[in-house]
Coordinates of C-alpha atoms in Angstrom, one line a residue:
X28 CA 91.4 100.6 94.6
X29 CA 87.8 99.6 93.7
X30 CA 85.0 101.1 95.8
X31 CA 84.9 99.4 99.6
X32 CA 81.7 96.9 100.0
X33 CA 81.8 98.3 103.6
X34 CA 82.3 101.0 105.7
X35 CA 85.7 101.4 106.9
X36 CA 84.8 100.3 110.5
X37 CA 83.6 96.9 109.2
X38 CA 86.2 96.6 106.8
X39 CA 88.8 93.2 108.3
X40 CA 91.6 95.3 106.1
X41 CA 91.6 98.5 107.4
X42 CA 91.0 96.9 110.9
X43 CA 94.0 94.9 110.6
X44 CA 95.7 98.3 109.6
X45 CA 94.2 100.0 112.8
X46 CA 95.0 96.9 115.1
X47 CA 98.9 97.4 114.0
X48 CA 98.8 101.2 114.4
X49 CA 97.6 101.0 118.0
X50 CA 100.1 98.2 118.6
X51 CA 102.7 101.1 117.6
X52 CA 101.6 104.1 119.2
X53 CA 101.2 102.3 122.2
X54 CA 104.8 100.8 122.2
X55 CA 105.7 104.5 121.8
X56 CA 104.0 105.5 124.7
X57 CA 105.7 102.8 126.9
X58 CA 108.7 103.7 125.5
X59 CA 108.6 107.2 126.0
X60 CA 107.6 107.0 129.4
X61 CA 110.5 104.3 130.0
X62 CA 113.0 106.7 128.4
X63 CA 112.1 109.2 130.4
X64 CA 112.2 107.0 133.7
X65 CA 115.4 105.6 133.1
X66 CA 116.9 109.3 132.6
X67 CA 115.8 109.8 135.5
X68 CA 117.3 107.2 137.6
X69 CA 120.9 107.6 135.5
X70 CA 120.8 110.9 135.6
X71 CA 118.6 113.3 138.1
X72 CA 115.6 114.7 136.4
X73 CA 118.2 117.9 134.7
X74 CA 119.1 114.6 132.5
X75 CA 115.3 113.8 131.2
X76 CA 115.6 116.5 128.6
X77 CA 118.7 116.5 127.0
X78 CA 117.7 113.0 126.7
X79 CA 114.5 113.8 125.0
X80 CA 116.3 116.4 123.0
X81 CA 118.3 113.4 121.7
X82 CA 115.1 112.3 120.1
X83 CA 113.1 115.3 119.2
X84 CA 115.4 117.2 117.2
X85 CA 116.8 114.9 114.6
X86 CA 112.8 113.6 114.1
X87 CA 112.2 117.8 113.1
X88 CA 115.4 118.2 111.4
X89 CA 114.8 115.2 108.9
X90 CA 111.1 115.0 109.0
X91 CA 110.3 116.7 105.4
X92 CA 113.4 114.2 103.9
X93 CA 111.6 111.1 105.7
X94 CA 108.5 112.2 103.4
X95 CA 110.9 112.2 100.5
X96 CA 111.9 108.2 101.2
X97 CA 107.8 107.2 102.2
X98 CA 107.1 108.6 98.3
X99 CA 110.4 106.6 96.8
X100 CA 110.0 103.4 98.1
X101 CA 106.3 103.5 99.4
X102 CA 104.6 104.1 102.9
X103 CA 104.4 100.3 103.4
X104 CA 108.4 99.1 102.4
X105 CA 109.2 102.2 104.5
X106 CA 106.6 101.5 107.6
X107 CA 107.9 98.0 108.0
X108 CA 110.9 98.8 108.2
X109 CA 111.4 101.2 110.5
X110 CA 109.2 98.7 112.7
X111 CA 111.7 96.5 112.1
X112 CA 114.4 98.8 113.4
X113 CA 113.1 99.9 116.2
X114 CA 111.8 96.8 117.4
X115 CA 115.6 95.5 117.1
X116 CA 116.7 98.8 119.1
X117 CA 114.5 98.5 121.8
X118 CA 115.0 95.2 122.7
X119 CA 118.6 95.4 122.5
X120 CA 118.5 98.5 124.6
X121 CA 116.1 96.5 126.9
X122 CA 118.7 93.7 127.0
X123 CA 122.0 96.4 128.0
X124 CA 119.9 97.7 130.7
X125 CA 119.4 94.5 131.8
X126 CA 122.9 93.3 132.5
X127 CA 123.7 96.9 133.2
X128 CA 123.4 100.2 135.1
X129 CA 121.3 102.9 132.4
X130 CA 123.8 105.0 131.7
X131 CA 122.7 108.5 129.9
X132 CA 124.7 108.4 126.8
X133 CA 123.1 105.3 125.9
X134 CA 119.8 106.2 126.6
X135 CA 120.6 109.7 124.6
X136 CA 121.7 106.9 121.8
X137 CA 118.6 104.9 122.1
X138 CA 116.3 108.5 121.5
X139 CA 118.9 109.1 118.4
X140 CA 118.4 106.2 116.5
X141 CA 114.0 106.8 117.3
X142 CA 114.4 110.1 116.3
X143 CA 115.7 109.4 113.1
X144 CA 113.7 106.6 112.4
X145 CA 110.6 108.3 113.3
X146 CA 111.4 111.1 110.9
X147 CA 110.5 108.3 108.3
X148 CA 108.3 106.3 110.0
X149 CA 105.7 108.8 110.3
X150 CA 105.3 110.0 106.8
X151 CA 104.9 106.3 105.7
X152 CA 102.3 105.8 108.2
X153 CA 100.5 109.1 107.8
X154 CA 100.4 108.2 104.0
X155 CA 99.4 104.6 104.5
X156 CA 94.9 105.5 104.9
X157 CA 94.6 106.3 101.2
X158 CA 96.1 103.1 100.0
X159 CA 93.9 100.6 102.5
X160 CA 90.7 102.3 101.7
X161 CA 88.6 104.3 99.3
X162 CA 88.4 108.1 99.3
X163 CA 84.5 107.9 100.6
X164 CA 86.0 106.5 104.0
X165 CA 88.7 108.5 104.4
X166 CA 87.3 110.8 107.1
X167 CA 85.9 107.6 108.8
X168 CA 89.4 106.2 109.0
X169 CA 90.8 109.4 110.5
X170 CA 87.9 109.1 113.1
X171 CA 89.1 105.6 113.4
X172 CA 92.8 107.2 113.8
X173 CA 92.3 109.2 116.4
X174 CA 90.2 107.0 119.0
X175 CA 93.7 104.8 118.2
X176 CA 95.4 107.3 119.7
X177 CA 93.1 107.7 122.4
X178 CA 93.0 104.8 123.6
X179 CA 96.9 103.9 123.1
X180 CA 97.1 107.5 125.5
X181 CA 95.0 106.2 128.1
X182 CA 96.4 102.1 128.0
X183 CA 99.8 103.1 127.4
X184 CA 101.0 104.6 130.9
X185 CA 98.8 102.2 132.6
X186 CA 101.2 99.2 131.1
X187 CA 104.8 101.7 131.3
X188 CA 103.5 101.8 135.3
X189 CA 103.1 98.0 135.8
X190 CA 105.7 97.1 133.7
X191 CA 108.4 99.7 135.4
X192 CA 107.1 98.6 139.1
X193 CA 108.0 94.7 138.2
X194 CA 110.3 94.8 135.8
X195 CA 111.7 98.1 135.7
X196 CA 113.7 99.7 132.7
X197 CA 114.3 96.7 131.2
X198 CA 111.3 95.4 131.0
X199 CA 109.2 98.3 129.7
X200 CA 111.7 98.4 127.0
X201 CA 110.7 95.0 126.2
X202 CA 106.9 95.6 126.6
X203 CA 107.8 98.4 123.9
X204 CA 109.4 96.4 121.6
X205 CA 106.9 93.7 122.1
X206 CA 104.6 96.0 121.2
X207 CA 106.5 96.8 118.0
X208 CA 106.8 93.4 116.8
X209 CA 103.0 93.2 117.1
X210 CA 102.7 96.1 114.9
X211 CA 104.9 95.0 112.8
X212 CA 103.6 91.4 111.9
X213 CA 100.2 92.3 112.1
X214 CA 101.3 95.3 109.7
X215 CA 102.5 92.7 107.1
X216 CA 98.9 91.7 106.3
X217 CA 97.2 94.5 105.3
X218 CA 96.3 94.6 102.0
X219 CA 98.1 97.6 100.3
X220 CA 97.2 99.1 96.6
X221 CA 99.7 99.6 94.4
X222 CA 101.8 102.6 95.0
X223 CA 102.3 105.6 92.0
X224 CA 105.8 105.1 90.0
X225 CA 107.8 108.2 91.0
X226 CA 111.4 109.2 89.5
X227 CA 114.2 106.6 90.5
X228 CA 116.3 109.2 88.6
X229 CA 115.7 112.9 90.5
X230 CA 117.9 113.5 93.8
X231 CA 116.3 113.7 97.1
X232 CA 116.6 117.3 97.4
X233 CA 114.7 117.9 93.7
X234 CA 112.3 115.1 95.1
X235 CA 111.9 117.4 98.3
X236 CA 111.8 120.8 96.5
X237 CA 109.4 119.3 94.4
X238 CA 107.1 118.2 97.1
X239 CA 107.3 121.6 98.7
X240 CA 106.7 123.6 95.6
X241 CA 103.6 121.4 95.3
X242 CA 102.0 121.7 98.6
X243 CA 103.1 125.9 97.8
X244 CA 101.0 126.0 94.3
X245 CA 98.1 123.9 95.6
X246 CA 94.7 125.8 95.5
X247 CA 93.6 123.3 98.8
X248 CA 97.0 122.3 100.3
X249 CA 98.7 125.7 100.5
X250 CA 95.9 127.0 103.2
X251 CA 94.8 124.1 104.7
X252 CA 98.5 122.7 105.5
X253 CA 98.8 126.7 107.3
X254 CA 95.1 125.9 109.1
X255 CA 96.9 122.6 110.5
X256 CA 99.7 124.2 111.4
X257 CA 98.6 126.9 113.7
X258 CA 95.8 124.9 114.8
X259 CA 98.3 122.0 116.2
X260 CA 100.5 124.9 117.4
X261 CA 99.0 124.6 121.0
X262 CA 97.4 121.4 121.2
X263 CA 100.2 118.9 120.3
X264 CA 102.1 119.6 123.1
X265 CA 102.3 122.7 124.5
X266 CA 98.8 122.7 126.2
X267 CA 99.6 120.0 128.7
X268 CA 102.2 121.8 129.6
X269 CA 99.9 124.9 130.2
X270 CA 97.7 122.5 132.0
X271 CA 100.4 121.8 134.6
X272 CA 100.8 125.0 135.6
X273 CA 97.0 126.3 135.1
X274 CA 96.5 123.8 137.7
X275 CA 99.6 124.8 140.0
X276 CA 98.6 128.3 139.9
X277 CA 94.9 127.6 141.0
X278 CA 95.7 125.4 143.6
X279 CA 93.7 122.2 141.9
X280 CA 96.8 120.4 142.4
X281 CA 97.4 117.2 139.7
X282 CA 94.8 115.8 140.7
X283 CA 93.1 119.1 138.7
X284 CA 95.1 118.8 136.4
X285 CA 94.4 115.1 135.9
X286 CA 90.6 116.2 136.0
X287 CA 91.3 118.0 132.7
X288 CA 93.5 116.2 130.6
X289 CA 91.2 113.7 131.0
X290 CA 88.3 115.3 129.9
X291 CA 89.9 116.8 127.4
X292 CA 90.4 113.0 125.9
X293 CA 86.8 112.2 126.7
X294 CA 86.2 115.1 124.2
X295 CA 88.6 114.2 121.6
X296 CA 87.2 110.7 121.4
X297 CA 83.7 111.4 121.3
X298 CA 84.5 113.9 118.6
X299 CA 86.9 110.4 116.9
X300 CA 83.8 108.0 117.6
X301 CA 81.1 110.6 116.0
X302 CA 83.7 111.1 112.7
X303 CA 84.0 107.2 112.5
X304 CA 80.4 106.2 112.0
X305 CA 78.7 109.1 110.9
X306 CA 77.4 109.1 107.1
X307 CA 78.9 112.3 106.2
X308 CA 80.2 114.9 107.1
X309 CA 78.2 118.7 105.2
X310 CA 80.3 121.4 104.3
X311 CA 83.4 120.1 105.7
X312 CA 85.5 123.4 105.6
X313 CA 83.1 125.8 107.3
X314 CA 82.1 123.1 110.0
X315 CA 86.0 122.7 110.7
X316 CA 86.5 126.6 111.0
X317 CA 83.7 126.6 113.2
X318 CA 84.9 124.2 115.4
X319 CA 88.1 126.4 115.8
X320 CA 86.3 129.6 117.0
X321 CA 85.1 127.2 119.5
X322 CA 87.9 125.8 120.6
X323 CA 89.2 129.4 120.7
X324 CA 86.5 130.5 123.0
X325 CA 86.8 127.0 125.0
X326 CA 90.7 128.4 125.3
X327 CA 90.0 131.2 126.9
X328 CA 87.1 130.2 128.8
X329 CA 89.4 127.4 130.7
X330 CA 92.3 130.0 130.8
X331 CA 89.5 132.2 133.2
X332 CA 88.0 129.5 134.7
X333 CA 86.6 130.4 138.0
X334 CA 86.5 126.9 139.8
X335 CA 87.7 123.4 138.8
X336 CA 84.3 122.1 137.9
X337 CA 84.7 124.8 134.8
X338 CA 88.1 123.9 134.0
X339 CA 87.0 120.0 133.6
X340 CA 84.2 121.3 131.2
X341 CA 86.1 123.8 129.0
X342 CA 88.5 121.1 128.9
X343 CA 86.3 118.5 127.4
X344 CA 84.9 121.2 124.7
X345 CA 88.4 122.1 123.4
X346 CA 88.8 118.3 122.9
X347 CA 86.0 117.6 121.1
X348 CA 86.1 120.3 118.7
X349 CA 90.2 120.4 118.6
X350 CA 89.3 116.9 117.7
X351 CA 87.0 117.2 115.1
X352 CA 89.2 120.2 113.0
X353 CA 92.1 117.2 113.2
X354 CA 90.1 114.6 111.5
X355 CA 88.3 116.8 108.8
X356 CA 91.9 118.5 107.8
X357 CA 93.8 115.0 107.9
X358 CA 90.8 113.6 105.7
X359 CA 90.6 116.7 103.4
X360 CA 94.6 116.8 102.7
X361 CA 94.2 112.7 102.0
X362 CA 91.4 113.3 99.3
X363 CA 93.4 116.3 98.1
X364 CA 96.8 115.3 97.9
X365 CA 97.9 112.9 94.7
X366 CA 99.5 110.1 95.9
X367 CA 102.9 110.5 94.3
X368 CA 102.8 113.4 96.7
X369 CA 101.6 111.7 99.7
X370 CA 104.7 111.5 101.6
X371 CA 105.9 114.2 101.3
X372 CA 103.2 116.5 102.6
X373 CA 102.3 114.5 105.3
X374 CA 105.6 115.1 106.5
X375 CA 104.9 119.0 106.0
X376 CA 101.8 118.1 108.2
X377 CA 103.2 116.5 110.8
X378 CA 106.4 118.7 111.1
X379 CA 103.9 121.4 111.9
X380 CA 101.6 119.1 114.4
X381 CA 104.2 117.4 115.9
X382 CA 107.8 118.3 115.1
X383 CA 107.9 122.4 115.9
X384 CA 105.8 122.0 119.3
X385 CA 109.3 121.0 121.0
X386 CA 110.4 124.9 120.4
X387 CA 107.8 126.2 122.3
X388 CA 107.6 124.5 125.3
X389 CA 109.6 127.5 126.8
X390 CA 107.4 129.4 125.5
X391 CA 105.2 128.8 127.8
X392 CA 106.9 128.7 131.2
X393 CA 107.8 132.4 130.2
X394 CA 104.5 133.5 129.6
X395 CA 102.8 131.6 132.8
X396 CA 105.5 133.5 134.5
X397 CA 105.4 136.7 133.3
X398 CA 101.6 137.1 132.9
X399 CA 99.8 134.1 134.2
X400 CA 98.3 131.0 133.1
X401 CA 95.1 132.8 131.6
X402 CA 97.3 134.7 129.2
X403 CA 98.4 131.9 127.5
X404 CA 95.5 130.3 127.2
X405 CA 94.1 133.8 125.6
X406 CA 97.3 133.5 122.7
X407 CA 96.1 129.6 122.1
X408 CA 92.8 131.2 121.6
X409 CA 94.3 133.8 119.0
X410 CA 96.1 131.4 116.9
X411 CA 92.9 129.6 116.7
X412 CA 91.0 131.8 115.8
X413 CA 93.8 133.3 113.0
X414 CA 93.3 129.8 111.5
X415 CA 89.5 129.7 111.7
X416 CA 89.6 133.4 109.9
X417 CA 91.8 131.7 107.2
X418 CA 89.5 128.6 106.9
X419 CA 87.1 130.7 106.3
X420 CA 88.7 133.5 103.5
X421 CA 89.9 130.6 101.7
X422 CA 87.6 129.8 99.1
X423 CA 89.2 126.2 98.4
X424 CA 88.4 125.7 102.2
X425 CA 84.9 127.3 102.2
X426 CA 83.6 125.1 99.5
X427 CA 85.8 121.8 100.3
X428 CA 83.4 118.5 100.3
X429 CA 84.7 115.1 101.4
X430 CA 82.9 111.9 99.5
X431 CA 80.2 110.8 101.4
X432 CA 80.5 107.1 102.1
X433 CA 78.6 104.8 99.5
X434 CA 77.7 102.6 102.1
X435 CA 76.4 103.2 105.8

């Protein structure tokens, strides 16, 4: 792709990309949220997870494969399509709720079918960045990325709420599928380079093996995709579960806990908004290890925090720097990777942020109960600070630069 006459934020292509991916995540967010209410009415609130379940564990179980398809047919083909798809789900699931009681098998069939498509939809999506822009604006569209996903976590729930109080079930399936035919159709306009010829010939599982073995033998990839995954370990999931009961065992209530979450996404958007616009970013590897020790220290500090007020703080430092090591290692392992391989290791990637987290959630309801809240927060802290020690021994890490953008 020849060199961008703009930076990414004033570039009408990779806005129309960013318009379409916050169209998406926000539809996922309704529909989550509408999921897991409608559980809840068919079924009592012991219902909510095996429904979840439904969705969670075919997206892990096919995750690396999905990477395998976004690298065969190309991020875009593959990213329409399962638009497509789940647009068409949701709307027909919104329709048979309609004219019909929820019942939990169908909603458990409803998280199937998004499970599996999101176990290819992801990949394609996470690949997409290095094809809409050039490798100077990566870490800008990351920045970019994440205040999406900000702000489709903040406007999402607002809309499920309105939506579920006047139209119930039905109708925040249909805001969510809404919400994917926007993404889809505005999708369909970007502007997407060519994608690398890979082997029509080889079988998936070569294709896959091959991607693994490459990520395995890859100065860069092979410790930064292990710096990702034990630095998403807490913080994609498990964390707000930790928050809930940090809160309950203090006595701050939700509305505490609210307190925190919430500054914790103050945090991770400043951090997003800083990434998007600033010139460049020096010695990205060492400033991203840093930024874990801190968020290590920020772990334990709101794991032994005295008083609410301290919480809300240590809370908003663990998302700004948690926030910063996410978009230097997603720009670092998009300059990195060649794009044959794209797919396939940002399925490695996301499997680790996003598809293990589910097998630790009872992780920590044992620990809270066995030791207490602060404990928990103190093993966050060590896995953070294991990655920031590997960060830092790995030379490919250490002395990592990202382009610095040709044109502020």
């Amino acid at each position: 792709m020849a060199a961008s006459a703009r930076p990414a934020y004033r570039d009408v292509n990779v806005l129309r990309w960013l318009s379409a991916y916050t169209a998406s995540v926000t539809g996922d967010v309704v529909y989550f949220l509408a999921l897991s209410w409608a559980a809840t009415r068919a079924g009592g609130p012991s219902q909510v997870g095996l429904v979840v379940a439904a969705g969670a564990l075919p997206r892990a179980v096919l995750m690396l494969g999905g990477g395998v398809v976004a690298d065969r047919f190309g991020p875009r083909r593959v990213a329409v399509a399962g638009d497509t798809v789940r647009c068409a789900v949701i709307l027909a699931a919104a329709v048979a709720v309609m004219f019909t009681s929820p019942r939990v098998w169908l909603l458990a069939a409803v998280a199937l079918v998004f499970g599996v498509v999101d176990a290819v939809f992801m990949p394609a999506v996470g690949a997409l960045p290095p094809r809409i822009t050039t490798p100077d604006q990566l870490a800008r569209v990351q920045g970019m990325r994440g205040l999406s996903i900000r702000l489709s976590n903040a406007v999402g729930p607002v809309m499920a709420g309105a939506v579920l109080v006047t139209g119930g079930a039905a109708g925040a399936f249909t805001a969510a599928g809404v919400l994917f035919a926007l993404s889809l159709a505005t999708l369909l306009t970007v502007r997407i380079a060519p994608s690398p010829k890979t082997s029509q010939h080889a079988s998936a599982r070569r294709e896959l093996g091959d991607g693994l073995r490459y990520v395995r033998r890859h100065r860069m990839l092979a410790p930064l995709v292990t710096v990702v995954g034990l630095s998403e370990m807490c913080f994609s999931g498990p964390v707000a579960t930790g928050l809930v009961l940090l809160a309950d065992e203090r006595g701050w209530g939700a509305s505490g806990m609210g307190w925190i979450a919430s500054a914790f996404s103050v945090g991770a958007a400043a951090s997003a908004l800083l990434l998007t616009v600033s010139a460049r970013i020096p010695r990205p590897g060492p400033a991203m290890s840093g930024a874990l020790l801190v968020t290590a220290a920020g772990a334990v500090g709101l794991g032994h925090a005295p008083a609410l007020p301290a919480a809300v703080m240590f809370g908003a430092l663990i998302g700004l720097t948690s926030g910063f090591t996410t978009t230097v290692t997603g720009a670092l392992i998009q300059t990195e990777t060649d794009p044959r391989y794209l797919g396939r290791v940002t399925s490695v990637t996301t499997l680790c942020t996003l598809g293990l987290a589910p097998v630790l959630f009872p992780a920590v309801g044992i620990t809270v109960a066995l030791w207490g809240a602060d404990v928990f927060f103190a093993g966050c802290a060590v896995i953070c600070l294991l990655a920031a020690v590997l960060g830092f021994a790995a030379p490919a890490i250490r002395y990592a630069e990202l382009l610095s953008p040709k044109h502020a």
